[in-house]
Amino acid sequence: MTTTVTSGGLGASGIDATYKKVALRLIPYIFVCYLFNYLDRVNVGFAKLQMLDDLGLSETAYGLGAGIFFLGYVAFGVPSNLMLHRFGARRWIALIMVLWGLLSTSLLFVRSAESFYVLRFLTGAAEAGFFPGIVLYLTKWFPSARRGGVMALFMSAIPLSGVLGGPFSGWILGHFTDGQAGMHAWQWLFLLQGLPTVVLGIGILAVLSNGIDDARFLSSDEKAALKQALVEDDKNRPKTVSDSFAAVLRNKGVWALGVIYFSIQSGVYMINFWLPSIIKASGQTDPALVGWLSAIPYLAASVFMLYVGRSADRHRERRLHLAIPMLMGVGGLMVAANFSASPTIALIGLTIATMGALTGLPMFWPISGGYLSPTAMAGGLALINSIGQIAGFVSPYMVGWIKDTTQSTDTALYILAAIILVGVVLVLRIPGKLVNR
């Protein structure tokens, strides 16, 4: 269902065309930026296949290094988003992209567990404002009824990063095997996947505008129509929302949203950081083949994510469109754990889990709008995101410790399935009138 605002002389077809123009202007570029954001965050999952032996790191040390990224992310999430709100999206997002691109590239200089931990923490701190900042930025353009599809389109960069990043990472690890320029293949991986982020960050200054008023590609009538749509959307907002950041901190519903997001991210980060290792453990030793096989779950997830996003907007229903994908995550992880000895069935289970967990991400964010007023949006979104991102530390570290202790990831898969199930229960307890818009 679409908005029918006619401000500035635009009819329903005119406003639809305007939103299409905005989406074509903004989404492709920030989609590519988010693709590299996610790739830079999780490419240690592929680097692990070689760097652990080169550096003499244990599985637990890898899990801690993969997860410590999120301690920096959580610590700087709220401050970074408040800085974006103060200084504007264009300059702040450009700055943090250049910074995290340089830090991610610098991982090629890692020589010990300690340097791995420090660089991962700093990279997480630099990245912290990007995703919640983009979510906040999109709320300045699109009303609630249009955000499901837009968020799904934007966040399909996550599975696509797996579709493209898996084969690309596998190719790098397989191609740079003879120490070109005196570097190991995993060092080339960080170099070739980190520097493009720096270039994209500089490009932000030319592509993005801070908001509707600064958009030179829109006419005055189009700007008026977009702003009126946001005004009407705010009028229809339930009255039980938080009106300030202090109120956000006291709102039990917001903390429940953080727990739900934590449960979703627990499954997502297990898949991101451990999928290549699980595939390799099934008997596949060729890095290129591991890369191609790891792309299968992400390809399925990218298609499913777009379908569910459009369905949620069309039916204006949010809870079941989030709960059902999360249940798929639960079932898929349990299948992968039960049939770990069968590579084909285990991969099917991981594919179902990836489809569910990754689709849960864009379906989650439109729900948060029911709790947050525009004045509390910047801090509230960052708080929810920070709570959820704690899973990025807990999940990989737990999996690494269990893998070292039991020589298997099966127990970890069961635990993560249970965590996601708790999130499903909380989703179903949210009042439908608060989020089904």
CSV table of C-alpha atoms in Angstrom, one decimal:
chain,number,residue,atom,x,y,z
A,1,MET,CA,0.0,0.0,0.0
A,2,THR,CA,1.4,3.4,-0.9
A,3,THR,CA,1.1,6.9,0.4
A,4,THR,CA,-1.4,9.1,-1.5
A,5,VAL,CA,-0.2,12.5,-0.4
A,6,THR,CA,-0.8,15.2,-3.0
A,7,SER,CA,1.3,18.1,-1.6
A,8,GLY,CA,2.8,20.5,-4.1
A,9,GLY,CA,0.3,19.4,-6.8
A,10,LEU,CA,1.5,15.9,-7.1
A,11,GLY,CA,-1.1,13.1,-7.4
A,12,ALA,CA,-0.6,9.5,-6.3
A,13,SER,CA,1.3,8.6,-9.4
A,14,GLY,CA,3.5,11.7,-9.0
A,15,ILE,CA,4.4,10.9,-5.4
A,16,ASP,CA,5.2,7.3,-6.4
A,17,ALA,CA,7.4,8.5,-9.2
A,18,THR,CA,9.1,10.9,-6.7
A,19,TYR,CA,9.9,8.1,-4.3
A,20,LYS,CA,11.2,6.0,-7.2
A,21,LYS,CA,13.5,8.9,-8.1
A,22,VAL,CA,14.7,9.2,-4.5
A,23,ALA,CA,15.3,5.5,-4.2
A,24,LEU,CA,17.3,5.4,-7.5
A,25,ARG,CA,19.4,8.3,-6.4
A,26,LEU,CA,20.2,7.1,-2.8
A,27,ILE,CA,19.8,3.3,-2.6
A,28,PRO,CA,22.3,2.0,-5.2
A,29,TYR,CA,25.3,3.9,-3.7
A,30,ILE,CA,24.6,3.3,-0.1
A,31,PHE,CA,23.9,-0.4,-1.1
A,32,VAL,CA,27.4,-0.7,-2.4
A,33,CYS,CA,28.8,1.1,0.7
A,34,TYR,CA,26.9,-1.3,3.0
A,35,LEU,CA,28.1,-4.3,0.9
A,36,PHE,CA,31.7,-3.3,1.6
A,37,ASN,CA,30.8,-2.4,5.2
A,38,TYR,CA,29.7,-5.9,5.8
A,39,LEU,CA,32.5,-7.5,3.8
A,40,ASP,CA,35.1,-5.6,5.8
A,41,ARG,CA,33.4,-6.7,9.0
A,42,VAL,CA,33.2,-10.4,8.3
A,43,ASN,CA,36.1,-11.1,5.9
A,44,VAL,CA,38.1,-12.4,8.8
A,45,GLY,CA,35.9,-15.6,8.4
A,46,PHE,CA,37.8,-16.3,5.2
A,47,ALA,CA,41.2,-14.9,6.3
A,48,LYS,CA,40.9,-17.4,9.3
A,49,LEU,CA,41.3,-20.3,6.9
A,50,GLN,CA,45.0,-19.4,6.5
A,51,MET,CA,46.0,-16.7,9.0
A,52,LEU,CA,45.5,-18.9,12.1
A,53,ASP,CA,48.3,-21.2,11.0
A,54,ASP,CA,50.5,-18.4,9.9
A,55,LEU,CA,50.2,-16.5,13.2
A,56,GLY,CA,49.7,-19.5,15.5
A,57,LEU,CA,46.3,-18.4,16.8
A,58,SER,CA,43.8,-20.8,18.4
A,59,GLU,CA,40.1,-21.0,17.5
A,60,THR,CA,39.2,-19.2,20.8
A,61,ALA,CA,41.7,-16.4,20.0
A,62,TYR,CA,40.1,-16.0,16.5
A,63,GLY,CA,36.6,-16.0,18.1
A,64,LEU,CA,37.7,-13.3,20.5
A,65,GLY,CA,39.3,-11.2,17.8
A,66,ALA,CA,36.2,-11.6,15.5
A,67,GLY,CA,34.0,-10.6,18.4
A,68,ILE,CA,36.0,-7.8,20.0
A,69,PHE,CA,35.1,-5.7,17.0
A,70,PHE,CA,31.7,-5.4,18.5
A,71,LEU,CA,32.9,-4.1,21.8
A,72,GLY,CA,34.2,-1.0,19.9
A,73,TYR,CA,31.0,-1.0,17.9
A,74,VAL,CA,28.8,-1.0,20.9
A,75,ALA,CA,30.9,1.6,22.9
A,76,PHE,CA,30.8,4.1,20.0
A,77,GLY,CA,27.4,3.4,18.5
A,78,VAL,CA,25.3,6.0,20.3
A,79,PRO,CA,27.9,8.8,20.3
A,80,SER,CA,28.5,8.3,16.6
A,81,ASN,CA,24.9,8.5,15.7
A,82,LEU,CA,24.4,11.6,17.8
A,83,MET,CA,27.4,13.2,16.0
A,84,LEU,CA,25.7,12.3,12.7
A,85,HIS,CA,22.5,14.0,13.8
A,86,ARG,CA,24.5,17.1,14.8
A,87,PHE,CA,26.9,17.4,11.8
A,88,GLY,CA,24.8,15.8,9.0
A,89,ALA,CA,24.8,12.5,7.3
A,90,ARG,CA,27.0,13.5,4.3
A,91,ARG,CA,30.1,14.5,6.1
A,92,TRP,CA,29.9,12.1,9.0
A,93,ILE,CA,29.3,9.0,7.0
A,94,ALA,CA,32.1,10.0,4.6
A,95,LEU,CA,34.5,10.4,7.5
A,96,ILE,CA,33.8,7.1,9.2
A,97,MET,CA,33.9,5.2,6.0
A,98,VAL,CA,37.4,6.4,5.1
A,99,LEU,CA,38.5,5.7,8.7
A,100,TRP,CA,37.2,2.1,8.9
A,101,GLY,CA,38.5,1.4,5.4
A,102,LEU,CA,42.0,2.3,6.4
A,103,LEU,CA,41.7,0.3,9.7
A,104,SER,CA,40.3,-2.7,7.9
A,105,THR,CA,43.2,-2.6,5.4
A,106,SER,CA,45.7,-2.3,8.2
A,107,LEU,CA,44.7,-5.8,9.4
A,108,LEU,CA,47.2,-7.1,6.9
A,109,PHE,CA,49.9,-5.9,9.3
A,110,VAL,CA,48.7,-8.2,12.1
A,111,ARG,CA,51.5,-10.3,13.6
A,112,SER,CA,50.0,-11.4,17.0
A,113,ALA,CA,46.8,-12.0,18.8
A,114,GLU,CA,47.2,-8.7,20.6
A,115,SER,CA,47.5,-6.6,17.4
A,116,PHE,CA,44.6,-8.5,15.9
A,117,TYR,CA,42.4,-7.6,18.9
A,118,VAL,CA,43.4,-3.9,18.9
A,119,LEU,CA,42.8,-3.4,15.2
A,120,ARG,CA,39.5,-5.2,15.3
A,121,PHE,CA,38.3,-3.1,18.3
A,122,LEU,CA,39.3,0.2,16.5
A,123,THR,CA,37.6,-0.9,13.2
A,124,GLY,CA,34.4,-1.6,15.2
A,125,ALA,CA,34.6,1.8,16.8
A,126,ALA,CA,35.0,3.5,13.4
A,127,GLU,CA,32.1,1.5,11.8
A,128,ALA,CA,29.7,2.0,14.7
A,129,GLY,CA,27.8,5.0,13.3
A,130,PHE,CA,27.3,3.7,9.7
A,131,PHE,CA,24.4,1.3,9.9
A,132,PRO,CA,22.2,3.1,12.5
A,133,GLY,CA,23.2,6.4,10.7
A,134,ILE,CA,21.9,5.0,7.4
A,135,VAL,CA,18.7,3.7,9.0
A,136,LEU,CA,18.2,7.2,10.6
A,137,TYR,CA,19.0,8.8,7.2
A,138,LEU,CA,16.3,6.7,5.4
A,139,THR,CA,13.6,7.7,8.0
A,140,LYS,CA,14.2,11.3,6.8
A,141,TRP,CA,13.1,10.4,3.3
A,142,PHE,CA,10.6,7.5,3.5
A,143,PRO,CA,7.4,7.2,5.6
A,144,SER,CA,6.6,4.0,7.6
A,145,ALA,CA,4.5,2.4,4.9
A,146,ARG,CA,7.4,2.4,2.4
A,147,ARG,CA,10.3,1.5,4.8
A,148,GLY,CA,9.9,-2.3,4.7
A,149,GLY,CA,10.8,-2.6,1.0
A,150,VAL,CA,13.4,0.1,1.1
A,151,MET,CA,15.1,-1.5,4.1
A,152,ALA,CA,15.0,-4.9,2.4
A,153,LEU,CA,16.5,-3.5,-0.7
A,154,PHE,CA,19.3,-1.7,1.2
A,155,MET,CA,20.0,-4.6,3.5
A,156,SER,CA,20.1,-7.2,0.7
A,157,ALA,CA,23.7,-5.9,0.5
A,158,ILE,CA,24.3,-8.3,3.4
A,159,PRO,CA,23.5,-11.6,1.6
A,160,LEU,CA,25.0,-10.1,-1.6
A,161,SER,CA,28.2,-9.5,0.2
A,162,GLY,CA,28.2,-13.3,0.8
A,163,VAL,CA,27.3,-14.1,-2.7
A,164,LEU,CA,30.1,-12.0,-4.2
A,165,GLY,CA,32.4,-11.9,-1.2
A,166,GLY,CA,32.6,-15.7,-0.8
A,167,PRO,CA,33.9,-16.5,-4.3
A,168,PHE,CA,36.0,-13.3,-4.3
A,169,SER,CA,37.7,-14.1,-1.0
A,170,GLY,CA,38.2,-17.7,-2.1
A,171,TRP,CA,39.8,-16.5,-5.3
A,172,ILE,CA,42.2,-14.3,-3.4
A,173,LEU,CA,43.2,-17.0,-1.0
A,174,GLY,CA,43.7,-19.4,-3.9
A,175,HIS,CA,45.4,-17.0,-6.3
A,176,PHE,CA,47.9,-15.2,-4.0
A,177,THR,CA,49.6,-18.4,-2.8
A,178,ASP,CA,53.2,-17.8,-3.7
A,179,GLY,CA,53.8,-14.7,-1.6
A,180,GLN,CA,53.4,-11.9,-4.2
A,181,ALA,CA,55.1,-8.7,-3.0
A,182,GLY,CA,56.1,-10.6,0.2
A,183,MET,CA,52.6,-10.9,1.5
A,184,HIS,CA,50.4,-13.9,2.4
A,185,ALA,CA,47.1,-14.5,0.6
A,186,TRP,CA,45.1,-13.4,3.7
A,187,GLN,CA,47.0,-10.1,3.7
A,188,TRP,CA,46.1,-9.5,0.1
A,189,LEU,CA,42.5,-10.2,1.1
A,190,PHE,CA,42.4,-7.3,3.7
A,191,LEU,CA,44.2,-5.0,1.2
A,192,LEU,CA,41.9,-5.7,-1.8
A,193,GLN,CA,38.7,-5.5,0.3
A,194,GLY,CA,39.6,-2.6,2.5
A,195,LEU,CA,40.8,0.1,0.1
A,196,PRO,CA,37.6,0.3,-2.0
A,197,THR,CA,35.8,1.4,1.2
A,198,VAL,CA,38.1,4.5,1.4
A,199,VAL,CA,37.2,5.4,-2.2
A,200,LEU,CA,33.5,4.9,-1.6
A,201,GLY,CA,33.7,7.1,1.5
A,202,ILE,CA,35.1,10.0,-0.5
A,203,GLY,CA,32.4,9.5,-3.1
A,204,ILE,CA,29.7,10.0,-0.4
A,205,LEU,CA,30.5,13.7,-0.5
A,206,ALA,CA,29.4,13.9,-4.1
A,207,VAL,CA,26.4,11.5,-4.0
A,208,LEU,CA,24.4,12.1,-0.8
A,209,SER,CA,22.6,15.2,0.3
A,210,ASN,CA,21.9,15.8,4.0
A,211,GLY,CA,18.1,15.7,3.6
A,212,ILE,CA,15.1,16.7,1.4
A,213,ASP,CA,15.8,20.4,1.5
A,214,ASP,CA,19.3,19.9,0.2
A,215,ALA,CA,18.4,17.5,-2.6
A,216,ARG,CA,19.2,19.3,-5.9
A,217,PHE,CA,17.7,16.5,-7.9
A,218,LEU,CA,14.2,17.2,-6.6
A,219,SER,CA,11.8,20.0,-7.7
A,220,SER,CA,10.2,22.3,-5.1
A,221,ASP,CA,6.8,20.4,-5.5
A,222,GLU,CA,8.5,17.1,-5.0
A,223,LYS,CA,10.3,18.3,-1.9
A,224,ALA,CA,7.0,19.6,-0.5
A,225,ALA,CA,5.2,16.3,-1.2
A,226,LEU,CA,7.9,14.2,0.5
A,227,LYS,CA,8.0,16.5,3.6
A,228,GLN,CA,4.2,16.4,3.8
A,229,ALA,CA,4.2,12.6,3.7
A,230,LEU,CA,6.6,12.5,6.7
A,231,VAL,CA,4.4,15.0,8.6
A,232,GLU,CA,1.3,12.8,8.0
A,233,ASP,CA,3.2,9.7,9.0
A,234,ASP,CA,4.2,11.3,12.3
A,235,LYS,CA,0.6,12.3,12.9
A,236,ASN,CA,-0.5,8.6,12.6
A,237,ARG,CA,2.2,7.5,15.0
A,238,PRO,CA,0.9,5.8,18.2
A,239,LYS,CA,0.9,8.1,21.2
A,240,THR,CA,2.9,5.6,23.4
A,241,VAL,CA,6.2,6.4,21.8
A,242,SER,CA,9.2,7.8,23.6
A,243,ASP,CA,9.7,11.6,23.1
A,244,SER,CA,13.3,11.9,24.3
A,245,PHE,CA,16.5,9.9,24.7
A,246,ALA,CA,16.0,9.8,28.5
A,247,ALA,CA,12.5,8.4,27.9
A,248,VAL,CA,14.0,5.8,25.5
A,249,LEU,CA,16.2,4.6,28.3
A,250,ARG,CA,13.2,4.1,30.5
A,251,ASN,CA,11.1,2.4,27.9
A,252,LYS,CA,10.9,-1.4,28.4
A,253,GLY,CA,9.7,-1.9,24.9
A,254,VAL,CA,12.8,-0.4,23.5
A,255,TRP,CA,15.0,-2.7,25.6
A,256,ALA,CA,12.8,-5.7,24.4
A,257,LEU,CA,13.6,-4.6,20.9
A,258,GLY,CA,17.3,-4.6,21.7
A,259,VAL,CA,16.9,-8.2,23.0
A,260,ILE,CA,15.1,-9.2,19.8
A,261,TYR,CA,17.8,-7.7,17.7
A,262,PHE,CA,20.4,-9.4,19.8
A,263,SER,CA,18.7,-12.8,19.1
A,264,ILE,CA,18.6,-12.1,15.3
A,265,GLN,CA,22.2,-11.0,15.2
A,266,SER,CA,23.4,-14.0,17.2
A,267,GLY,CA,22.4,-16.3,14.3
A,268,VAL,CA,23.6,-13.8,11.6
A,269,TYR,CA,27.1,-13.5,13.0
A,270,MET,CA,27.5,-17.2,13.6
A,271,ILE,CA,26.8,-17.7,10.0
A,272,ASN,CA,29.0,-14.9,8.8
A,273,PHE,CA,32.1,-15.8,10.8
A,274,TRP,CA,31.9,-19.6,10.8
A,275,LEU,CA,30.2,-20.6,7.6
A,276,PRO,CA,33.5,-21.0,5.7
A,277,SER,CA,35.0,-23.1,8.5
A,278,ILE,CA,31.9,-25.3,8.7
A,279,ILE,CA,32.0,-25.9,5.0
A,280,LYS,CA,35.8,-26.6,5.2
A,281,ALA,CA,35.2,-29.1,8.1
A,282,SER,CA,32.8,-31.0,5.9
A,283,GLY,CA,35.8,-32.1,3.7
A,284,GLN,CA,36.1,-29.2,1.2
A,285,THR,CA,39.7,-28.0,1.3
A,286,ASP,CA,39.9,-25.9,-1.9
A,287,PRO,CA,39.5,-22.2,-0.9
A,288,ALA,CA,37.8,-21.4,-4.2
A,289,LEU,CA,35.2,-24.2,-3.8
A,290,VAL,CA,34.6,-23.1,-0.2
A,291,GLY,CA,33.9,-19.6,-1.5
A,292,TRP,CA,31.4,-20.8,-4.1
A,293,LEU,CA,29.6,-23.1,-1.7
A,294,SER,CA,29.4,-20.3,0.9
A,295,ALA,CA,27.6,-18.2,-1.7
A,296,ILE,CA,24.7,-20.5,-1.9
A,297,PRO,CA,23.0,-19.6,1.4
A,298,TYR,CA,23.5,-15.9,0.8
A,299,LEU,CA,22.1,-16.1,-2.8
A,300,ALA,CA,18.9,-17.8,-1.4
A,301,ALA,CA,18.7,-15.2,1.4
A,302,SER,CA,18.9,-12.2,-1.0
A,303,VAL,CA,15.9,-13.4,-3.0
A,304,PHE,CA,13.9,-14.3,0.1
A,305,MET,CA,14.7,-11.0,1.8
A,306,LEU,CA,13.3,-8.9,-1.1
A,307,TYR,CA,10.2,-11.0,-1.4
A,308,VAL,CA,9.4,-10.7,2.3
A,309,GLY,CA,10.1,-7.0,2.4
A,310,ARG,CA,7.6,-6.3,-0.4
A,311,SER,CA,5.0,-8.6,1.2
A,312,ALA,CA,5.3,-6.8,4.6
A,313,ASP,CA,4.6,-3.4,2.9
A,314,ARG,CA,1.8,-4.7,0.7
A,315,HIS,CA,0.0,-6.3,3.7
A,316,ARG,CA,1.1,-3.7,6.2
A,317,GLU,CA,1.9,-6.4,8.6
A,318,ARG,CA,5.2,-6.5,10.6
A,319,ARG,CA,5.1,-9.1,13.4
A,320,LEU,CA,4.6,-12.3,11.4
A,321,HIS,CA,6.9,-11.1,8.6
A,322,LEU,CA,9.6,-11.0,11.3
A,323,ALA,CA,8.7,-14.0,13.4
A,324,ILE,CA,8.4,-16.5,10.6
A,325,PRO,CA,11.9,-15.8,9.2
A,326,MET,CA,13.3,-16.0,12.7
A,327,LEU,CA,11.6,-19.4,13.1
A,328,MET,CA,13.3,-20.5,9.9
A,329,GLY,CA,16.6,-19.5,11.5
A,330,VAL,CA,15.8,-21.7,14.5
A,331,GLY,CA,14.9,-24.7,12.3
A,332,GLY,CA,17.8,-24.3,9.9
A,333,LEU,CA,20.4,-24.2,12.7
A,334,MET,CA,18.9,-27.3,14.3
A,335,VAL,CA,19.0,-29.1,11.0
A,336,ALA,CA,22.7,-28.2,10.5
A,337,ALA,CA,23.5,-29.4,14.0
A,338,ASN,CA,21.6,-32.7,13.7
A,339,PHE,CA,23.0,-33.6,10.3
A,340,SER,CA,26.6,-32.2,10.7
A,341,ALA,CA,27.9,-35.5,9.4
A,342,SER,CA,26.1,-35.0,6.1
A,343,PRO,CA,27.6,-32.1,4.2
A,344,THR,CA,24.7,-31.7,1.8
A,345,ILE,CA,21.9,-31.7,4.5
A,346,ALA,CA,24.0,-29.5,6.7
A,347,LEU,CA,24.4,-27.0,3.9
A,348,ILE,CA,20.6,-27.1,3.3
A,349,GLY,CA,20.1,-26.4,7.0
A,350,LEU,CA,22.5,-23.5,6.9
A,351,THR,CA,20.8,-22.1,3.8
A,352,ILE,CA,17.4,-22.1,5.5
A,353,ALA,CA,19.0,-20.5,8.6
A,354,THR,CA,20.7,-17.8,6.5
A,355,MET,CA,17.5,-17.0,4.7
A,356,GLY,CA,15.6,-16.6,7.9
A,357,ALA,CA,18.2,-14.8,10.0
A,358,LEU,CA,19.3,-12.3,7.3
A,359,THR,CA,15.6,-11.6,6.4
A,360,GLY,CA,14.9,-10.8,10.0
A,361,LEU,CA,17.3,-7.9,9.9
A,362,PRO,CA,15.3,-5.6,7.5
A,363,MET,CA,12.0,-6.8,8.9
A,364,PHE,CA,13.1,-5.8,12.4
A,365,TRP,CA,13.8,-2.1,11.7
A,366,PRO,CA,10.3,-0.9,10.6
A,367,ILE,CA,9.0,-2.2,13.9
A,368,SER,CA,11.3,0.1,15.9
A,369,GLY,CA,9.4,3.1,14.5
A,370,GLY,CA,6.4,2.3,16.7
A,371,TYR,CA,8.5,3.1,19.8
A,372,LEU,CA,10.5,6.1,18.7
A,373,SER,CA,9.5,9.7,18.0
A,374,PRO,CA,11.5,11.7,15.5
A,375,THR,CA,13.3,13.5,18.3
A,376,ALA,CA,14.4,10.3,19.9
A,377,MET,CA,15.1,8.4,16.7
A,378,ALA,CA,18.9,9.1,16.5
A,379,GLY,CA,19.7,7.9,20.0
A,380,GLY,CA,17.0,5.2,20.1
A,381,LEU,CA,18.1,3.5,16.9
A,382,ALA,CA,21.7,3.6,18.0
A,383,LEU,CA,20.8,2.1,21.4
A,384,ILE,CA,18.8,-0.7,19.9
A,385,ASN,CA,21.5,-1.4,17.4
A,386,SER,CA,24.2,-1.4,20.1
A,387,ILE,CA,22.3,-3.9,22.3
A,388,GLY,CA,21.9,-6.1,19.3
A,389,GLN,CA,25.5,-5.9,18.2
A,390,ILE,CA,26.7,-7.3,21.5
A,391,ALA,CA,25.8,-10.6,19.8
A,392,GLY,CA,28.6,-9.9,17.5
A,393,PHE,CA,31.0,-10.4,20.4
A,394,VAL,CA,29.1,-13.1,22.2
A,395,SER,CA,28.3,-15.3,19.3
A,396,PRO,CA,31.7,-15.8,17.6
A,397,TYR,CA,33.6,-16.0,20.9
A,398,MET,CA,31.1,-18.7,22.2
A,399,VAL,CA,31.3,-20.7,19.0
A,400,GLY,CA,35.2,-20.6,19.0
A,401,TRP,CA,35.3,-21.6,22.7
A,402,ILE,CA,32.9,-24.5,22.1
A,403,LYS,CA,34.8,-25.6,19.0
A,404,ASP,CA,38.1,-25.7,20.9
A,405,THR,CA,36.4,-27.5,23.8
A,406,THR,CA,34.3,-30.1,22.0
A,407,GLN,CA,36.0,-30.1,18.5
A,408,SER,CA,32.5,-29.4,17.0
A,409,THR,CA,30.1,-26.5,16.5
A,410,ASP,CA,27.0,-28.6,17.0
A,411,THR,CA,26.3,-27.5,20.6
A,412,ALA,CA,26.8,-23.8,19.7
A,413,LEU,CA,24.2,-24.2,16.9
A,414,TYR,CA,21.6,-25.5,19.4
A,415,ILE,CA,22.3,-22.7,21.9
A,416,LEU,CA,22.0,-20.1,19.1
A,417,ALA,CA,18.7,-21.6,18.0
A,418,ALA,CA,17.4,-21.3,21.5
A,419,ILE,CA,18.4,-17.6,21.7
A,420,ILE,CA,16.6,-16.9,18.4
A,421,LEU,CA,13.5,-18.7,19.8
A,422,VAL,CA,13.4,-16.3,22.8
A,423,GLY,CA,13.4,-13.4,20.3
A,424,VAL,CA,10.5,-14.9,18.4
A,425,VAL,CA,8.4,-15.0,21.7
A,426,LEU,CA,9.2,-11.3,22.3
A,427,VAL,CA,8.2,-10.4,18.8
A,428,LEU,CA,4.8,-12.1,19.1
A,429,ARG,CA,4.2,-10.1,22.4
A,430,ILE,CA,4.5,-6.7,20.6
A,431,PRO,CA,1.0,-5.2,20.2
A,432,GLY,CA,0.0,-5.3,16.5
A,433,LYS,CA,-1.5,-1.8,16.5
A,434,LEU,CA,1.8,-0.4,17.5
A,435,VAL,CA,3.8,-1.8,14.5
A,436,ASN,CA,1.5,-2.9,11.7
A,437,ARG,CA,1.7,0.3,9.6
